[in-house]
mmCIF file of C-alpha atoms and ligand atoms in Angstrom:
data_model
loop_
_atom_site.group_PDB
_atom_site.id
_atom_site.type_symbol
_atom_site.label_atom_id
_atom_site.label_comp_id
_atom_site.label_asym_id
_atom_site.label_seq_id
_atom_site.Cartn_x
_atom_site.Cartn_y
_atom_site.Cartn_z
ATOM 1 C CA MET A 1 -27.186 -1.285 -7.484
ATOM 2 C CA THR A 2 -23.520 -1.193 -8.014
ATOM 3 C CA SER A 3 -22.091 -4.421 -6.104
ATOM 4 C CA ARG A 4 -20.596 -4.294 -3.159
ATOM 5 C CA ILE A 5 -18.390 -7.700 -3.282
ATOM 6 C CA LEU A 6 -14.107 -7.041 -5.023
ATOM 7 C CA GLN A 7 -12.085 -9.215 -5.680
ATOM 8 C CA VAL A 8 -8.593 -8.822 -5.173
ATOM 9 C CA ALA A 9 -4.920 -10.552 -5.414
ATOM 10 C CA LEU A 10 -1.813 -9.295 -3.971
ATOM 11 C CA VAL A 11 0.738 -9.850 -5.986
ATOM 12 C CA GLN A 12 4.226 -10.457 -3.855
ATOM 13 C CA LEU A 13 6.716 -9.973 -6.067
ATOM 14 C CA ARG A 14 10.896 -11.265 -6.366
ATOM 15 C CA VAL A 15 12.556 -7.781 -7.336
ATOM 16 C CA GLY A 16 16.473 -7.835 -8.670
ATOM 17 C CA ILE A 17 18.656 -5.532 -9.716
ATOM 18 C CA ASP A 18 17.147 -4.920 -13.812
ATOM 19 C CA ARG A 19 14.645 -3.445 -13.593
ATOM 20 C CA ALA A 20 13.097 -5.164 -17.556
ATOM 21 C CA LYS A 21 13.120 -8.038 -15.684
ATOM 22 C CA ASN A 22 11.230 -6.937 -12.670
ATOM 23 C CA LEU A 23 8.180 -5.012 -14.561
ATOM 24 C CA GLU A 24 8.517 -8.126 -17.411
ATOM 25 C CA ASN A 25 7.462 -9.942 -13.901
ATOM 26 C CA ALA A 26 5.090 -7.590 -12.465
ATOM 27 C CA ALA A 27 3.237 -8.204 -16.083
ATOM 28 C CA LYS A 28 3.545 -11.995 -15.927
ATOM 29 C CA LEU A 29 2.248 -11.940 -12.204
ATOM 30 C CA VAL A 30 -0.499 -9.474 -12.568
ATOM 31 C CA LYS A 31 -2.190 -12.004 -15.843
ATOM 32 C CA GLU A 32 -1.904 -15.149 -13.331
ATOM 33 C CA ALA A 33 -3.944 -12.844 -10.728
ATOM 34 C CA ALA A 34 -6.517 -11.546 -13.572
ATOM 35 C CA ASN A 35 -6.565 -14.880 -15.797
ATOM 36 C CA GLN A 36 -7.474 -16.237 -11.573
ATOM 37 C CA GLY A 37 -10.501 -13.893 -11.353
ATOM 38 C CA ALA A 38 -9.370 -10.517 -9.951
ATOM 39 C CA LYS A 39 -10.703 -7.045 -10.281
ATOM 40 C CA LEU A 40 -8.094 -5.136 -7.995
ATOM 41 C CA ILE A 41 -4.845 -6.431 -8.264
ATOM 42 C CA ALA A 42 -2.145 -4.914 -6.102
ATOM 43 C CA LEU A 43 2.132 -4.395 -6.771
ATOM 44 C CA PRO A 44 4.533 -4.442 -3.253
ATOM 45 C CA GLU A 45 6.576 -0.990 -2.639
ATOM 46 C CA CYS A 46 9.906 -0.691 -4.872
ATOM 47 C CA PHE A 47 8.747 -3.417 -7.154
ATOM 48 C CA ASN A 48 10.807 -1.609 -9.591
ATOM 49 C CA SER A 49 14.159 -1.606 -8.007
ATOM 50 C CA PRO A 50 15.342 -2.655 -5.079
ATOM 51 C CA TYR A 51 14.955 -0.890 -1.988
ATOM 52 C CA GLY A 52 17.516 1.672 -0.273
ATOM 53 C CA THR A 53 18.560 5.142 -0.396
ATOM 54 C CA LYS A 54 20.930 4.687 -3.405
ATOM 55 C CA PHE A 55 19.081 3.022 -5.902
ATOM 56 C CA PHE A 56 16.539 6.023 -5.528
ATOM 57 C CA GLY A 57 18.364 8.318 -8.265
ATOM 58 C CA GLN A 58 19.553 5.473 -10.460
ATOM 59 C CA TYR A 59 16.146 4.457 -10.730
ATOM 60 C CA ALA A 60 13.598 7.403 -10.213
ATOM 61 C CA GLU A 61 11.128 8.112 -13.329
ATOM 62 C CA ALA A 62 8.692 10.217 -14.011
ATOM 63 C CA ILE A 63 5.151 9.709 -14.103
ATOM 64 C CA PRO A 64 3.891 8.659 -15.518
ATOM 65 C CA ASN A 65 6.300 9.054 -19.185
ATOM 66 C CA GLY A 66 8.628 6.244 -17.993
ATOM 67 C CA PRO A 67 8.946 2.990 -18.586
ATOM 68 C CA SER A 68 7.422 1.703 -15.289
ATOM 69 C CA CYS A 69 3.488 2.794 -15.709
ATOM 70 C CA ASP A 70 4.121 2.506 -19.898
ATOM 71 C CA MET A 71 3.961 -0.944 -18.287
ATOM 72 C CA LEU A 72 1.677 -0.895 -16.055
ATOM 73 C CA SER A 73 -0.915 0.978 -18.051
ATOM 74 C CA LYS A 74 -0.425 -1.473 -20.620
ATOM 75 C CA THR A 75 -1.331 -4.399 -18.876
ATOM 76 C CA ALA A 76 -4.379 -2.418 -16.663
ATOM 77 C CA LYS A 77 -6.000 -2.154 -20.305
ATOM 78 C CA GLU A 78 -4.599 -5.606 -21.518
ATOM 79 C CA ASN A 79 -6.352 -7.653 -18.216
ATOM 80 C CA GLN A 80 -9.412 -4.923 -17.405
ATOM 81 C CA ILE A 81 -8.178 -4.733 -14.022
ATOM 82 C CA TYR A 82 -8.112 -1.561 -11.305
ATOM 83 C CA LEU A 83 -4.053 -1.985 -10.998
ATOM 84 C CA VAL A 84 -2.221 -0.116 -8.481
ATOM 85 C CA GLY A 85 0.922 0.331 -8.969
ATOM 86 C CA GLY A 86 2.763 -0.726 -5.716
ATOM 87 C CA THR A 87 5.508 2.470 -5.402
ATOM 88 C CA ILE A 88 8.650 3.561 -8.088
ATOM 89 C CA PRO A 89 11.441 5.856 -7.212
ATOM 90 C CA GLU A 90 9.717 8.983 -9.144
ATOM 91 C CA LEU A 91 11.666 12.011 -10.062
ATOM 92 C CA ASP A 92 9.855 15.834 -9.893
ATOM 93 C CA SER A 93 11.086 19.052 -10.658
ATOM 94 C CA LYS A 94 14.532 17.478 -9.612
ATOM 95 C CA LYS A 95 13.546 16.235 -6.621
ATOM 96 C CA TYR A 96 12.881 12.627 -5.252
ATOM 97 C CA TYR A 97 9.613 10.648 -3.875
ATOM 98 C CA ASN A 98 7.985 7.152 -3.411
ATOM 99 C CA THR A 99 4.987 7.171 -5.647
ATOM 100 C CA CYS A 100 2.553 5.255 -6.042
ATOM 101 C CA THR A 101 0.107 5.185 -9.418
ATOM 102 C CA VAL A 102 -3.565 3.614 -9.521
ATOM 103 C CA TRP A 103 -4.913 2.592 -13.232
ATOM 104 C CA ASN A 104 -8.085 1.972 -14.576
ATOM 105 C CA PRO A 105 -9.158 -0.942 -17.103
ATOM 106 C CA GLU A 106 -9.043 1.621 -19.430
ATOM 107 C CA GLY A 107 -4.840 2.384 -18.648
ATOM 108 C CA ASN A 108 -5.539 5.485 -17.752
ATOM 109 C CA LEU A 109 -3.772 7.105 -14.287
ATOM 110 C CA ILE A 110 -6.746 7.665 -11.775
ATOM 111 C CA ALA A 111 -4.716 8.298 -8.568
ATOM 112 C CA LYS A 112 -0.730 8.748 -7.665
ATOM 113 C CA PHE A 113 0.269 8.725 -4.116
ATOM 114 C CA ARG A 114 3.711 9.855 -2.675
ATOM 115 C CA LYS A 115 5.120 8.463 0.474
ATOM 116 C CA MET A 116 3.819 10.929 3.211
ATOM 117 C CA HIS A 117 5.993 10.198 6.313
ATOM 118 C CA LEU A 118 9.534 8.559 5.353
ATOM 119 C CA PHE A 119 10.883 5.755 6.628
ATOM 120 C CA ASP A 120 13.808 7.366 8.975
ATOM 121 C CA ILE A 121 14.699 4.999 11.725
ATOM 122 C CA ASP A 122 17.417 4.122 13.721
ATOM 123 C CA ILE A 123 16.747 1.247 16.050
ATOM 124 C CA PRO A 124 20.350 -0.347 16.751
ATOM 125 C CA GLY A 125 21.587 -3.010 16.934
ATOM 126 C CA GLY A 126 18.524 -3.510 14.032
ATOM 127 C CA ILE A 127 18.053 -0.852 11.092
ATOM 128 C CA THR A 128 19.096 2.477 10.198
ATOM 129 C CA PHE A 129 17.609 3.706 7.602
ATOM 130 C CA LYS A 130 17.099 7.140 6.145
ATOM 131 C CA GLU A 131 15.037 7.758 3.137
ATOM 132 C CA SER A 132 14.664 12.129 3.872
ATOM 133 C CA ASP A 133 18.585 11.824 2.930
ATOM 134 C CA ILE A 134 17.404 11.762 -0.754
ATOM 135 C CA LEU A 135 13.393 11.691 -0.693
ATOM 136 C CA HIS A 136 10.483 13.923 -0.363
ATOM 137 C CA GLY A 137 7.693 13.529 1.310
ATOM 138 C CA GLY A 138 3.830 14.085 -0.462
ATOM 139 C CA ASN A 139 1.215 16.315 1.163
ATOM 140 C CA GLU A 140 -1.788 14.831 -0.267
ATOM 141 C CA LEU A 141 -3.879 12.306 0.033
ATOM 142 C CA ALA A 142 -4.549 9.715 -2.555
ATOM 143 C CA THR A 143 -7.922 8.186 -3.151
ATOM 144 C CA PHE A 144 -10.118 6.557 -6.567
ATOM 145 C CA LYS A 145 -12.836 4.725 -6.743
ATOM 146 C CA VAL A 146 -14.173 1.053 -7.650
ATOM 147 C CA ASN A 147 -17.581 0.622 -8.504
ATOM 148 C CA ASP A 148 -18.601 2.413 -5.675
ATOM 149 C CA ILE A 149 -16.712 1.797 -3.416
ATOM 150 C CA LEU A 150 -13.944 3.970 -2.500
ATOM 151 C CA ILE A 151 -10.522 3.412 -1.134
ATOM 152 C CA GLY A 152 -7.329 5.047 0.334
ATOM 153 C CA ILE A 153 -4.100 4.622 -0.365
ATOM 154 C CA GLY A 154 -0.279 5.446 2.566
ATOM 155 C CA VAL A 155 3.209 3.311 2.184
ATOM 156 C CA CYS A 156 4.081 1.611 4.162
ATOM 157 C CA TYR A 157 5.887 3.410 6.844
ATOM 158 C CA ASP A 158 2.522 6.214 6.857
ATOM 159 C CA LEU A 159 1.054 2.561 8.150
ATOM 160 C CA ARG A 160 2.205 4.134 11.194
ATOM 161 C CA PHE A 161 -0.111 6.681 11.646
ATOM 162 C CA GLU A 162 -3.334 6.284 11.916
ATOM 163 C CA GLU A 163 -3.821 10.052 11.899
ATOM 164 C CA LEU A 164 -3.958 9.449 7.798
ATOM 165 C CA ALA A 165 -5.979 6.293 7.839
ATOM 166 C CA LYS A 166 -8.832 8.517 9.795
ATOM 167 C CA LEU A 167 -8.280 11.189 7.273
ATOM 168 C CA TYR A 168 -9.028 8.602 4.882
ATOM 169 C CA ARG A 169 -11.863 6.946 6.590
ATOM 170 C CA LEU A 170 -13.807 11.001 7.104
ATOM 171 C CA LYS A 171 -13.638 10.730 3.953
ATOM 172 C CA GLY A 172 -15.845 7.638 3.394
ATOM 173 C CA CYS A 173 -12.922 5.105 2.643
ATOM 174 C CA GLU A 174 -13.539 1.245 3.044
ATOM 175 C CA LEU A 175 -11.034 0.106 2.071
ATOM 176 C CA LEU A 176 -6.246 1.169 2.541
ATOM 177 C CA ILE A 177 -3.820 0.215 0.484
ATOM 178 C CA TYR A 178 -0.759 0.351 1.735
ATOM 179 C CA PRO A 179 2.285 -1.013 -0.174
ATOM 180 C CA GLY A 180 5.425 -1.891 1.591
ATOM 181 C CA ALA A 181 8.785 -2.929 3.198
ATOM 182 C CA PHE A 182 9.033 -3.942 6.673
ATOM 183 C CA ASN A 183 11.896 -5.570 7.719
ATOM 184 C CA MET A 184 13.108 -8.120 9.139
ATOM 185 C CA THR A 185 13.664 -6.115 12.668
ATOM 186 C CA THR A 186 10.208 -4.429 12.969
ATOM 187 C CA GLY A 187 8.351 -6.484 10.874
ATOM 188 C CA PRO A 188 7.760 -9.731 13.198
ATOM 189 C CA MET A 189 6.138 -6.904 15.492
ATOM 190 C CA HIS A 190 5.098 -4.654 13.885
ATOM 191 C CA TRP A 191 3.089 -5.769 9.988
ATOM 192 C CA GLU A 192 0.469 -8.108 11.284
ATOM 193 C CA VAL A 193 -0.562 -5.947 14.391
ATOM 194 C CA LEU A 194 -0.551 -2.689 12.356
ATOM 195 C CA GLN A 195 -2.753 -3.268 9.856
ATOM 196 C CA ARG A 196 -4.963 -4.839 12.290
ATOM 197 C CA GLY A 197 -4.877 -1.653 14.527
ATOM 198 C CA ARG A 198 -5.985 0.165 10.775
ATOM 199 C CA ALA A 199 -8.455 -1.856 10.448
ATOM 200 C CA LEU A 200 -10.007 -1.748 13.471
ATOM 201 C CA ASP A 201 -10.086 1.464 14.435
ATOM 202 C CA ASN A 202 -11.510 2.739 11.311
ATOM 203 C CA GLN A 203 -13.294 -0.336 10.110
ATOM 204 C CA VAL A 204 -11.933 -1.058 7.009
ATOM 205 C CA PHE A 205 -10.645 -3.597 5.330
ATOM 206 C CA VAL A 206 -6.144 -2.850 4.681
ATOM 207 C CA MET A 207 -4.814 -4.632 2.294
ATOM 208 C CA SER A 208 0.010 -4.212 2.166
ATOM 209 C CA ILE A 209 1.534 -5.619 -0.026
ATOM 210 C CA SER A 210 5.573 -6.511 0.233
ATOM 211 C CA PRO A 211 8.332 -7.458 -1.846
ATOM 212 C CA ALA A 212 9.131 -11.295 -1.493
ATOM 213 C CA ARG A 213 12.195 -11.884 0.995
ATOM 214 C CA ASN A 214 15.355 -11.809 -0.771
ATOM 215 C CA GLU A 215 18.258 -13.167 -0.079
ATOM 216 C CA GLN A 216 20.536 -9.957 0.115
ATOM 217 C CA GLY A 217 20.415 -6.144 -0.248
ATOM 218 C CA TYR A 218 16.998 -4.615 2.041
ATOM 219 C CA ILE A 219 15.391 -8.134 2.994
ATOM 220 C CA ALA A 220 11.819 -7.342 2.954
ATOM 221 C CA TRP A 221 9.404 -9.084 5.847
ATOM 222 C CA GLY A 222 7.282 -10.577 3.063
ATOM 223 C CA HIS A 223 3.534 -10.873 4.286
ATOM 224 C CA SER A 224 1.298 -9.845 1.852
ATOM 225 C CA GLN A 225 -1.650 -9.082 4.094
ATOM 226 C CA ILE A 226 -5.704 -9.384 3.687
ATOM 227 C CA THR A 227 -6.977 -7.969 7.026
ATOM 228 C CA ASP A 228 -11.270 -7.286 7.488
ATOM 229 C CA PRO A 229 -12.824 -5.083 9.404
ATOM 230 C CA TRP A 230 -12.902 -6.595 12.341
ATOM 231 C CA GLY A 231 -9.249 -6.342 12.229
ATOM 232 C CA LYS A 232 -9.252 -10.249 11.553
ATOM 233 C CA VAL A 233 -6.661 -11.623 9.269
ATOM 234 C CA LEU A 234 -8.254 -13.669 5.610
ATOM 235 C CA LYS A 235 -5.534 -14.188 4.002
ATOM 236 C CA GLN A 236 -1.497 -13.752 4.585
ATOM 237 C CA ALA A 237 1.100 -14.795 2.702
ATOM 238 C CA GLU A 238 4.611 -16.481 3.085
ATOM 239 C CA HIS A 239 8.228 -14.791 2.320
ATOM 240 C CA GLY A 240 8.936 -16.242 -1.313
ATOM 241 C CA GLU A 241 6.770 -14.999 -4.427
ATOM 242 C CA GLU A 242 3.040 -15.573 -4.023
ATOM 243 C CA ILE A 243 -0.182 -13.858 -5.204
ATOM 244 C CA ILE A 244 -2.681 -13.994 -2.412
ATOM 245 C CA GLN A 245 -6.372 -13.701 -3.506
ATOM 246 C CA GLY A 246 -9.303 -12.373 -1.557
ATOM 247 C CA THR A 247 -12.880 -11.735 -2.029
ATOM 248 C CA LEU A 248 -13.976 -8.326 0.283
ATOM 249 C CA ASP A 249 -17.652 -7.913 1.079
ATOM 250 C CA PHE A 250 -17.899 -4.322 2.168
ATOM 251 C CA SER A 251 -21.388 -5.203 3.804
ATOM 252 C CA GLU A 252 -18.541 -6.479 6.125
ATOM 253 C CA CYS A 253 -17.593 -2.633 6.768
ATOM 254 C CA ASP A 254 -21.873 -1.923 7.030
ATOM 255 C CA LYS A 255 -22.321 -4.592 9.660
ATOM 256 C CA VAL A 256 -19.143 -3.528 12.248
ATOM 257 C CA ARG A 257 -20.049 0.228 12.034
ATOM 258 C CA ALA A 258 -23.963 -0.469 12.921
ATOM 259 C CA GLN A 259 -23.148 -3.022 15.565
ATOM 260 C CA ILE A 260 -19.495 -0.510 17.000
ATOM 261 C CA PRO A 261 -20.463 2.808 16.063
ATOM 262 C CA ILE A 262 -17.344 4.179 16.907
ATOM 263 C CA GLY A 263 -17.367 6.706 14.397
ATOM 264 C CA LYS A 264 -20.396 7.692 16.142
ATOM 265 C CA GLN A 265 -19.278 8.057 19.313
ATOM 266 C CA ARG A 266 -16.098 10.321 18.991
ATOM 267 C CA ARG A 267 -15.308 12.800 21.465
ATOM 268 C CA THR A 268 -14.137 15.655 19.279
ATOM 269 C CA ASP A 269 -15.215 17.614 21.406
ATOM 270 C CA VAL A 270 -11.972 16.733 23.964
ATOM 271 C CA TYR A 271 -9.861 15.752 21.488
ATOM 272 C CA ASN A 272 -9.876 19.319 19.671
ATOM 273 C CA THR A 273 -8.732 20.801 23.698
ATOM 274 C CA VAL A 274 -5.192 19.824 23.341
ATOM 275 C CA ASN A 275 -2.782 20.028 20.849
ATOM 276 C CA VAL A 276 0.936 19.476 21.613
ATOM 277 C CA ASN A 277 3.798 18.150 19.506
ATOM 278 C CA MET A 278 5.180 14.138 21.115
HETATM 279 O O1 LIG B 301 8.235 0.832 9.709
HETATM 280 C C1 LIG B 301 8.718 0.417 9.351
HETATM 281 O O2 LIG B 301 9.446 -0.452 10.696
HETATM 282 C C2 LIG B 301 9.049 -0.040 8.150
HETATM 283 C C3 LIG B 301 8.188 1.403 7.233
HETATM 284 C C4 LIG B 301 9.483 0.566 6.396
HETATM 285 O O3 LIG B 301 10.220 0.081 5.513
HETATM 286 C C5 LIG B 301 8.832 1.936 5.316
HETATM 287 O O4 LIG B 301 8.315 2.913 5.385
HETATM 288 O O5 LIG B 301 9.763 1.096 3.438
#
């Protein structure tokens, strides 16, 4: 039987305006995480460019034929790891997306997820952001396997949508990974609890990876986090550049699913009778 234990690392790196430096730094920190034993390593949302609608066009790349994908493929292969390449702004057929790519230890692209729910919010005195000014949302789920463990991908704001997480659970996922960059308004209240919520709803591990906090521009909340299927926070970073490591034992999913069998107790006969848009 293949191992149900997986060594992971989240790389909370600092992102600046120089793409080449961002890529170099990412490759260096991934190597460091791999040297510490991680077999699955994940980067944050917009790890190659500053986060903001005015930057997406300037930093966008074709996938997989751009410098960021080159680095990700090479780094996955050199370190013999699975690499979740955070996100990069993607340009495809004149449309922009916020896209996560996943690479296997041979350096091959094995999954690609375009942020599905765009971050359009308006909190007066807090934060106003409208990704849909430039980005398009993706329409497809993306999963991949490490050993026999099925893993699903979402991006940042997607964390707020329990329907997406549920679809992954229904497909058989045991780990959900969300590269993300929450902010100083919603981060303190929502970042940790959303992840614990998704973990509990679906009895899965959840990992979210933020960039480190910058002094100016978009100020990310940081606090990259690993949560287990009991809703317990196994590891949480501070807000600076940091690598957090974790050992995920997927027998925890089996245990909690047997002990609290919500998966089998769902009342879809009732849920399916209501169909409203809020
Ligand atoms: O949902 C939030 O509060 C933050 C989301 C976000 O920053 C993003 O989607 O990039």
